[in-house]
PDB file of C-alpha atoms in Angstrom:
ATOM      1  CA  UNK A   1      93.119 103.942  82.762  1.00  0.00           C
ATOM      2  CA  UNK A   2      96.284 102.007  83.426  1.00  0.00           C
ATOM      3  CA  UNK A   3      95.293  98.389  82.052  1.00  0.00           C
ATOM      4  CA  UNK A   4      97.518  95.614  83.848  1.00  0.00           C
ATOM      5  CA  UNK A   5      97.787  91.928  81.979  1.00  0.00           C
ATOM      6  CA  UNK A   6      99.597  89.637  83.747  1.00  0.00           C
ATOM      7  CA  UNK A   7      99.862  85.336  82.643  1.00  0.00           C
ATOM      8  CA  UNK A   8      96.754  83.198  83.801  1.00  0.00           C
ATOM      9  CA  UNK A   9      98.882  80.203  85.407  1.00  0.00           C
ATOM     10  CA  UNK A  10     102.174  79.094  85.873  1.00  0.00           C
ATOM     11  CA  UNK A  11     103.388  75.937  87.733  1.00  0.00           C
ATOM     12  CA  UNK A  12     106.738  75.388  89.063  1.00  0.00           C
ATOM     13  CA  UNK A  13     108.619  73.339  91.474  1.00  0.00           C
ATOM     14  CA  UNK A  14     109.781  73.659  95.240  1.00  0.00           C
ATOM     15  CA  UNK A  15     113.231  75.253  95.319  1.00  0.00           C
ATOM     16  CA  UNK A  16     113.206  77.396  92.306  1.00  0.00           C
ATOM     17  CA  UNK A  17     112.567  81.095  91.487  1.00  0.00           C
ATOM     18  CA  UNK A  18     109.589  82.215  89.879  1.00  0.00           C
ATOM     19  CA  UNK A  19     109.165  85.569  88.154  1.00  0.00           C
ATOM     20  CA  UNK A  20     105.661  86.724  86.890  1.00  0.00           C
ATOM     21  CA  UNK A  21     105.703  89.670  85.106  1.00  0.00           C
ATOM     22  CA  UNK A  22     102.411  92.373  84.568  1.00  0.00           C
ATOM     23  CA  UNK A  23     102.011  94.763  81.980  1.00  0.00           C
ATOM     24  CA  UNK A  24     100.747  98.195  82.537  1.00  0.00           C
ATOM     25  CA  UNK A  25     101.893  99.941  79.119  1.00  0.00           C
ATOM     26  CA  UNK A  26      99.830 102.953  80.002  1.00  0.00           C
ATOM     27  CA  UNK A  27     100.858 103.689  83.735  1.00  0.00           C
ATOM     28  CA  UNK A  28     100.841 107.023  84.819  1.00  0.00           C
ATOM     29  CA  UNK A  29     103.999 108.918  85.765  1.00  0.00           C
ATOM     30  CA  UNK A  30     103.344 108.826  89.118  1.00  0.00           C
ATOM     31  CA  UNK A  31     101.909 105.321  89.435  1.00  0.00           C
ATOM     32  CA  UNK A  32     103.179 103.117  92.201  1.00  0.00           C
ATOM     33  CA  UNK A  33     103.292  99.629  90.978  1.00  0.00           C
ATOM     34  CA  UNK A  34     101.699  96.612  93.938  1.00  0.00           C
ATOM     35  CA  UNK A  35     101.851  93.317  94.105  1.00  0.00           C
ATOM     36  CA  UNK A  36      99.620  90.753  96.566  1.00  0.00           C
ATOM     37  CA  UNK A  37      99.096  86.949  97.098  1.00  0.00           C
ATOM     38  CA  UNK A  38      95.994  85.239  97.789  1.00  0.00           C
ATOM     39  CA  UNK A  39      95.071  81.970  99.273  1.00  0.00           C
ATOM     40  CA  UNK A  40      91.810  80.975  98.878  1.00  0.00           C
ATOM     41  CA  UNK A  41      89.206  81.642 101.003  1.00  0.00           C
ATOM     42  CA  UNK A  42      90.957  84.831 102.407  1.00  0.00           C
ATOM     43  CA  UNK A  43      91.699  88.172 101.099  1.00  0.00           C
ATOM     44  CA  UNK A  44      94.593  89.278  99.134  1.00  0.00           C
ATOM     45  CA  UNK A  45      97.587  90.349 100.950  1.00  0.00           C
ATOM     46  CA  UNK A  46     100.266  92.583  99.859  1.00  0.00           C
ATOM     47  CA  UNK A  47     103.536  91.293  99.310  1.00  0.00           C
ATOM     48  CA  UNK A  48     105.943  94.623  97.976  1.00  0.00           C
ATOM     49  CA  UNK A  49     105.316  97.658  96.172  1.00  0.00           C
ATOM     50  CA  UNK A  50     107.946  99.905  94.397  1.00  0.00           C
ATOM     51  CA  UNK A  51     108.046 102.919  91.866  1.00  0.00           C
ATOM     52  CA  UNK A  52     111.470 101.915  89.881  1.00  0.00           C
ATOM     53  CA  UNK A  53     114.429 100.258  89.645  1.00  0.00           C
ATOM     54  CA  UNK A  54     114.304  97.135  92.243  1.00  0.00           C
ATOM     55  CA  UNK A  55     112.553  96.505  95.842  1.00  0.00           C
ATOM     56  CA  UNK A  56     113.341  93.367  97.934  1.00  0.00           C
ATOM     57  CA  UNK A  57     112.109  92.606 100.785  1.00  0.00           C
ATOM     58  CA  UNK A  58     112.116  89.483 102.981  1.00  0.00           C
ATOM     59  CA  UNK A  59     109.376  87.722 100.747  1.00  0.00           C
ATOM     60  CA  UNK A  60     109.972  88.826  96.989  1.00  0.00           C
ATOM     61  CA  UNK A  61     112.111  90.997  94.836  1.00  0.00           C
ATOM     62  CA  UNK A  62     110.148  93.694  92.348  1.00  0.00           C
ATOM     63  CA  UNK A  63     111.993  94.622  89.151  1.00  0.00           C
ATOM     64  CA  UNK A  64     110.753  98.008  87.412  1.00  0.00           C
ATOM     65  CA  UNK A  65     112.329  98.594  84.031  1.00  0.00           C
ATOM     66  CA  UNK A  66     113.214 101.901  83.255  1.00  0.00           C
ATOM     67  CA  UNK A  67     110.165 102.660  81.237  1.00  0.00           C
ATOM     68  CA  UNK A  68     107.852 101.078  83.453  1.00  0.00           C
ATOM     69  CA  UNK A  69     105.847  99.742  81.312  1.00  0.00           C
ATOM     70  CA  UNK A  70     106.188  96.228  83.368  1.00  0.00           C
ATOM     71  CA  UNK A  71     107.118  94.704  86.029  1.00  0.00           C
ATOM     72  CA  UNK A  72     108.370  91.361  87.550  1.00  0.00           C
ATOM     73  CA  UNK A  73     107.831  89.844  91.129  1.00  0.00           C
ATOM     74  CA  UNK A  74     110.202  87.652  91.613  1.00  0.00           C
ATOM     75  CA  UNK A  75     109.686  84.493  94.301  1.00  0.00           C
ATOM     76  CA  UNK A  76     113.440  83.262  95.464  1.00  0.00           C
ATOM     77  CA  UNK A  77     113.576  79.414  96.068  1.00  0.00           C
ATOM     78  CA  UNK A  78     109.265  78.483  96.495  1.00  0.00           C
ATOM     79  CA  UNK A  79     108.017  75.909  98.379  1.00  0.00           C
ATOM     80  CA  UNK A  80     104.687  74.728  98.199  1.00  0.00           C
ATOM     81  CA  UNK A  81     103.273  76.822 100.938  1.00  0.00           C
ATOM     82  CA  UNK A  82     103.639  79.961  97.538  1.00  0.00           C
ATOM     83  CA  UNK A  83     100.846  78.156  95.650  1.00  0.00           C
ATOM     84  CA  UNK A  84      98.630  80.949  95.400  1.00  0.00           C
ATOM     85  CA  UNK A  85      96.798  83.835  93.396  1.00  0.00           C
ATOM     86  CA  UNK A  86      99.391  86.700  92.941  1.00  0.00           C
ATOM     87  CA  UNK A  87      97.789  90.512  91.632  1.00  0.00           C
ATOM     88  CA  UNK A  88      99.286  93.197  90.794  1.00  0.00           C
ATOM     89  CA  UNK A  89      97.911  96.525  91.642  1.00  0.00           C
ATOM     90  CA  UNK A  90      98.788  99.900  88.942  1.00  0.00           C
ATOM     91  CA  UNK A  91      97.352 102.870  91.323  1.00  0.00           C
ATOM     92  CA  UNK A  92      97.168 106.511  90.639  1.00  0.00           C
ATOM     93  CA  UNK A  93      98.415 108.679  93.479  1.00  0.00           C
ATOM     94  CA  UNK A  94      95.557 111.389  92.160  1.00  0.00           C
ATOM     95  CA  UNK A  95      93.157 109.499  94.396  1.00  0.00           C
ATOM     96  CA  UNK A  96      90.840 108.914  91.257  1.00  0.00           C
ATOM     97  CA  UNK A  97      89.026 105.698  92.107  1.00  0.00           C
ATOM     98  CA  UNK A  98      88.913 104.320  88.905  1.00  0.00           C
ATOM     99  CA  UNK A  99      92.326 104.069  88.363  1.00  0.00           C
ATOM    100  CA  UNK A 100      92.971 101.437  90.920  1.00  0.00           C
ATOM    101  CA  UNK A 101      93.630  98.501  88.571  1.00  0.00           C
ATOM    102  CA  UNK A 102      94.432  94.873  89.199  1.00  0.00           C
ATOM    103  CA  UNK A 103      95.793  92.785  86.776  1.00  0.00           C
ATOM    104  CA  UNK A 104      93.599  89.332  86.223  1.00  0.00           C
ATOM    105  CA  UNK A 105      96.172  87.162  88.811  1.00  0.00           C
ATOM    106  CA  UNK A 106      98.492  84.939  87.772  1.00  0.00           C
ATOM    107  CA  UNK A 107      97.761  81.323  89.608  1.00  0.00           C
ATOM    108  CA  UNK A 108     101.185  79.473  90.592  1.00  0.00           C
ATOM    109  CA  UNK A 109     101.241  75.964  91.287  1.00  0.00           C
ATOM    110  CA  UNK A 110     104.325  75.085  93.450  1.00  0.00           C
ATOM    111  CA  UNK A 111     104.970  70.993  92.770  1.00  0.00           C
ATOM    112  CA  UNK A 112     106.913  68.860  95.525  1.00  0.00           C
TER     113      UNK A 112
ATOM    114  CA  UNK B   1      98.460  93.971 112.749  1.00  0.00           C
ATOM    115  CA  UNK B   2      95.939  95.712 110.605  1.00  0.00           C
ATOM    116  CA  UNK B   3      92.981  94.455 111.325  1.00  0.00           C
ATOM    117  CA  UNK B   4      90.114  94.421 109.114  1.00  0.00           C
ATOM    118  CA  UNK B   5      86.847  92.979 109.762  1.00  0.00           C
ATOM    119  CA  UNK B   6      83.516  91.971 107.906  1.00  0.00           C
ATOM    120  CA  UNK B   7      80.380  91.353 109.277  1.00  0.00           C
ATOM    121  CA  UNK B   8      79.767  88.066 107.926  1.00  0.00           C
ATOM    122  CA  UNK B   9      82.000  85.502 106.049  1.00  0.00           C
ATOM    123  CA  UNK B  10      78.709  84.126 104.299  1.00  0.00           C
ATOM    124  CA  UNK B  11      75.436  85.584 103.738  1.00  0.00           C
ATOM    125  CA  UNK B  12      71.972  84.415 101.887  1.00  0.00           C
ATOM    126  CA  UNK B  13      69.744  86.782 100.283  1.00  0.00           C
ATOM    127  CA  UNK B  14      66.379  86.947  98.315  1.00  0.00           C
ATOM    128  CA  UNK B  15      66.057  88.583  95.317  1.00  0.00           C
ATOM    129  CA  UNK B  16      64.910  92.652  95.750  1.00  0.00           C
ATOM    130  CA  UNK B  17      66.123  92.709  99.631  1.00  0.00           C
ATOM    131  CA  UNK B  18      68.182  95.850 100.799  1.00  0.00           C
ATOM    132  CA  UNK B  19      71.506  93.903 101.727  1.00  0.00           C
ATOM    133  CA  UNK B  20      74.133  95.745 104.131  1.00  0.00           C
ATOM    134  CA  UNK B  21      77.649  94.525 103.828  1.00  0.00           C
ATOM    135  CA  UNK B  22      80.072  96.388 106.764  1.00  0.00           C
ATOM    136  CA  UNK B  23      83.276  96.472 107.162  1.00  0.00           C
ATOM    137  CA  UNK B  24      85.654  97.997 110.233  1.00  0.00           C
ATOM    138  CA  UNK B  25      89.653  98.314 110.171  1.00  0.00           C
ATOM    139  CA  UNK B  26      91.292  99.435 113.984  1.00  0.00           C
ATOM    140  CA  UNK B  27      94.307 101.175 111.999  1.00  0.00           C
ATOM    141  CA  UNK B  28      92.791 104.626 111.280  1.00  0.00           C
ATOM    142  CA  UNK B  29      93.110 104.542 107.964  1.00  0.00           C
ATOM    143  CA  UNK B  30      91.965 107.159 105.639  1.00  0.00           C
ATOM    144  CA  UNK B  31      90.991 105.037 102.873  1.00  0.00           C
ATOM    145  CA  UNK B  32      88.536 102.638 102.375  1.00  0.00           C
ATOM    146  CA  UNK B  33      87.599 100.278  99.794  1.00  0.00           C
ATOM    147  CA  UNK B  34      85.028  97.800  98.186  1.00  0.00           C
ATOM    148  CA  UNK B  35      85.885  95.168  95.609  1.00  0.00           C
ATOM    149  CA  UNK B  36      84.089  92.020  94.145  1.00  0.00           C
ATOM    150  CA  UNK B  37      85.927  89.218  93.279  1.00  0.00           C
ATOM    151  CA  UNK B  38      84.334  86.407  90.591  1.00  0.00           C
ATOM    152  CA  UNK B  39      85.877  83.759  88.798  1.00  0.00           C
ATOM    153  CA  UNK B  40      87.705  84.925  85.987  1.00  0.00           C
ATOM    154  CA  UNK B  41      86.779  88.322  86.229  1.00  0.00           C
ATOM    155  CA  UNK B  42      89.569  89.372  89.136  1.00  0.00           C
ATOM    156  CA  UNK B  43      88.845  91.982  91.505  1.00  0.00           C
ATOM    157  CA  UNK B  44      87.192  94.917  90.328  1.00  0.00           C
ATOM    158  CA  UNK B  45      86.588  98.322  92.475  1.00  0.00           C
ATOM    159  CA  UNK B  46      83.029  98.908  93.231  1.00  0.00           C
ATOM    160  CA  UNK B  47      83.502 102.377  95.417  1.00  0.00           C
ATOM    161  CA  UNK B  48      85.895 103.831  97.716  1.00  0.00           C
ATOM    162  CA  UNK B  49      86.321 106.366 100.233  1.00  0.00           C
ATOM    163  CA  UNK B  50      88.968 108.460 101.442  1.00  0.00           C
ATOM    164  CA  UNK B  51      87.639 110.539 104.080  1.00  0.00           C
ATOM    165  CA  UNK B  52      84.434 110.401 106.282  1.00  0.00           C
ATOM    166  CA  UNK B  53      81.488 111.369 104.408  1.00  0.00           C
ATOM    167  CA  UNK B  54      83.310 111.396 101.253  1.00  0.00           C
ATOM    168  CA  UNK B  55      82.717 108.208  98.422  1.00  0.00           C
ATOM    169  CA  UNK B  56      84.071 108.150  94.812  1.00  0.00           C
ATOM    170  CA  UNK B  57      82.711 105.514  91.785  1.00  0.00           C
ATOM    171  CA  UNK B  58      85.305 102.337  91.201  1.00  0.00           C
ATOM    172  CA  UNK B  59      84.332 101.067  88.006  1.00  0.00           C
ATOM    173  CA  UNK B  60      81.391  99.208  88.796  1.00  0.00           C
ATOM    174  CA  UNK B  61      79.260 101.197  90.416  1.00  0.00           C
ATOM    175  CA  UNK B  62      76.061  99.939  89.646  1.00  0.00           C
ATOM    176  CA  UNK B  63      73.587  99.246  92.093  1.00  0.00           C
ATOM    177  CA  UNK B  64      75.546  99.734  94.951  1.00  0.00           C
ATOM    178  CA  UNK B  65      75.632 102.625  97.243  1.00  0.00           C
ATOM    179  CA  UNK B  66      78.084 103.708 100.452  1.00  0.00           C
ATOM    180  CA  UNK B  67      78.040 104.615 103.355  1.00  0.00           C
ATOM    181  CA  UNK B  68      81.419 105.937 105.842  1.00  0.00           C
ATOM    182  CA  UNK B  69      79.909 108.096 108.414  1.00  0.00           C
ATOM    183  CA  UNK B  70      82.851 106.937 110.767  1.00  0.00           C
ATOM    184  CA  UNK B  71      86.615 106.821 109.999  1.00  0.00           C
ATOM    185  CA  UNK B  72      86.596 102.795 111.153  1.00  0.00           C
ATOM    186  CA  UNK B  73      83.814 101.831 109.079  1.00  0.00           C
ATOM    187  CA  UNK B  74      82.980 101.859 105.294  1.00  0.00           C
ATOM    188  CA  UNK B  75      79.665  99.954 104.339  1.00  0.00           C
ATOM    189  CA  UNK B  76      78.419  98.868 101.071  1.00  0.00           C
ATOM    190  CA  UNK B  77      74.553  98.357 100.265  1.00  0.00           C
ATOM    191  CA  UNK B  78      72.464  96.866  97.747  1.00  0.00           C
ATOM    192  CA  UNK B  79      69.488  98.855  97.342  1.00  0.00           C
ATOM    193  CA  UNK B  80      67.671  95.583  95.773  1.00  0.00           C
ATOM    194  CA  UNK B  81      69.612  92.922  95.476  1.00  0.00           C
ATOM    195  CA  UNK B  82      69.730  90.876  92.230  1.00  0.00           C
ATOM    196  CA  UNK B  83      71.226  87.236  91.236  1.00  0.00           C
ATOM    197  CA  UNK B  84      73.932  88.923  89.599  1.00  0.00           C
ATOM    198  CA  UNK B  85      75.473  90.525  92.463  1.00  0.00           C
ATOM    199  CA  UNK B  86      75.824  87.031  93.605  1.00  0.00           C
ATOM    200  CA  UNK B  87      79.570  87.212  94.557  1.00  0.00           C
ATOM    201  CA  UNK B  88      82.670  87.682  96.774  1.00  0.00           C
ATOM    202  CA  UNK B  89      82.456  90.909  98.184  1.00  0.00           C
ATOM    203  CA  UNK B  90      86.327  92.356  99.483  1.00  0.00           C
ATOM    204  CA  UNK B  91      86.704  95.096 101.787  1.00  0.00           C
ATOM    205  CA  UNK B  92      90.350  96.881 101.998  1.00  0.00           C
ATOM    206  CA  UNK B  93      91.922 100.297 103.727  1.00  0.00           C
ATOM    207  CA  UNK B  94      94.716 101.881 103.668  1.00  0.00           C
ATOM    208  CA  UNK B  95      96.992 104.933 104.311  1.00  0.00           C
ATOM    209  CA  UNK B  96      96.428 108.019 102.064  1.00  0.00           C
ATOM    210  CA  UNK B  97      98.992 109.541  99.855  1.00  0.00           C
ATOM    211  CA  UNK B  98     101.766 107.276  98.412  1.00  0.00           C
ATOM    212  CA  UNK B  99     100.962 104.686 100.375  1.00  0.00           C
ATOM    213  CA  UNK B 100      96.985 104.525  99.165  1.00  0.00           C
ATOM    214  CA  UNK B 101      98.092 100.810  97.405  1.00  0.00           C
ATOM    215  CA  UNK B 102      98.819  99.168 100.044  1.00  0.00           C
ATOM    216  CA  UNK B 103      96.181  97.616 100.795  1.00  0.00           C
ATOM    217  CA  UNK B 104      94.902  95.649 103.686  1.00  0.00           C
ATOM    218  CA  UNK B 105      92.058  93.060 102.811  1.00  0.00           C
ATOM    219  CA  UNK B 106      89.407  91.734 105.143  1.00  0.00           C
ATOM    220  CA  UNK B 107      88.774  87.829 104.765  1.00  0.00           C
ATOM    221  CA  UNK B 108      85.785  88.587 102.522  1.00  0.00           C
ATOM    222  CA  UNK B 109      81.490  88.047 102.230  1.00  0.00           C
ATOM    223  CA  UNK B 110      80.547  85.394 100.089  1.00  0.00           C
ATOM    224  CA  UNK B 111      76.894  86.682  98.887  1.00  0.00           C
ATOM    225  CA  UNK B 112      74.606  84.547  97.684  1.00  0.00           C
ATOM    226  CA  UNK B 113      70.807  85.757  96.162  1.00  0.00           C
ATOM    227  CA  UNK B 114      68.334  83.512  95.325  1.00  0.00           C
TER     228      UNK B 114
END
């Protein structure tokens, strides 16, 4: 079982970049590594996924290191609308249930 | 849009009722999936499905059973309901294959047994 940790909180301020990063030091070769957001009161949404190397789209950025072990979404320029819950999501392409991990959620507070 | 519904945003309970959460998505997805979500504790995978008829064990299985006799609709049920299945109850599908992550959430039940 791929175990993700990712931080509890962080808090930063409108116009920066923040980069949370997970941990999955026991991700499967051919894991796909997923990231969502979630406001509360709703369900979690997904933001990017990759499987190495980088991903952007028009929301976030996903760096893979070459081992895989982790992985960093990164947020370009936030505004207060990002405050949110953000998972990621370590999956198993082997359709075994139970290796459909989230990591705990990382909480980011976005200050004016 | 992916649309994925749940019957009921919130829903009271008594202790030892059969409870029926169900959920419906309108993108013909192959898989389905049901999480709980409590404070602290993240979302954790209770079962999932990834064709009609056809269920695997998440990793807390316990006391829950499902049902997906339609492609459109995967339903969860507590046989007996108990205080500590008092929770957030997430319903996702999704594509099969590579793209089995990503995930499409409905806005949740928020189950409460007394």
């Amino acid at each position: 079982l791929a175990k993700t940790t990712q931080p509890i909180s962080m808090d930063s301020y409108e116009g920066q970049e923040v980069n949370i990063t997970c941990s999955h030091n026991n991700i499967a070769t051919n894991d796909y590594i997923t990231w969502y957001q979630q406001f509360p009161s709703q369900g979690p949404r997904f933001i990017i996924q990759g499987y190495k190397t980088k991903v952007t789209n028009e929301v976030a950025s996903l760096f893979i290191p070459a081992d895989r072990k982790s992985s960093t979404l990164s947020l370009p320029r936030v505004s207060l609308s990002d405050t949110a819950v953000y998972y990621c999501l370590v999956g198993d392409t082997k359709a075994a249930g139970n290796k459909l991990t989230f990591g705990g959620g990382t909480r980011v507070l976005v200050k004016p | 849009d992916v649309k994925v519904t749940q019957s009921s945003r919130y829903l009271v309970k008594r202790t030892g009722e059969k409870v029926f959460l169900e959920c419906v998505q309108d993108m013909d997805h192959e898989n389905m999936f049901w999480y709980r979500q409590d404070p602290g504790l993240g979302l954790r995978l209770i079962y999932f499905s990834y064709d009609v008829k056809m269920k695997e064990k998440g990793d807390i299985p316990e006391g829950y059973s499902v049902s997906r006799e339609k492609k459109e609709r995967f339903s969860l049920i507590l046989e007996s309901a108990s205080t500590n299945q008092t929770s957030m109850y997430l319903c996702a599908s999704s594509f099969g294959g590579p793209r089995r992550n990503e995930q499409f959430f409905g806005p949740g039940t928020r189950l409460t047994v007394l």
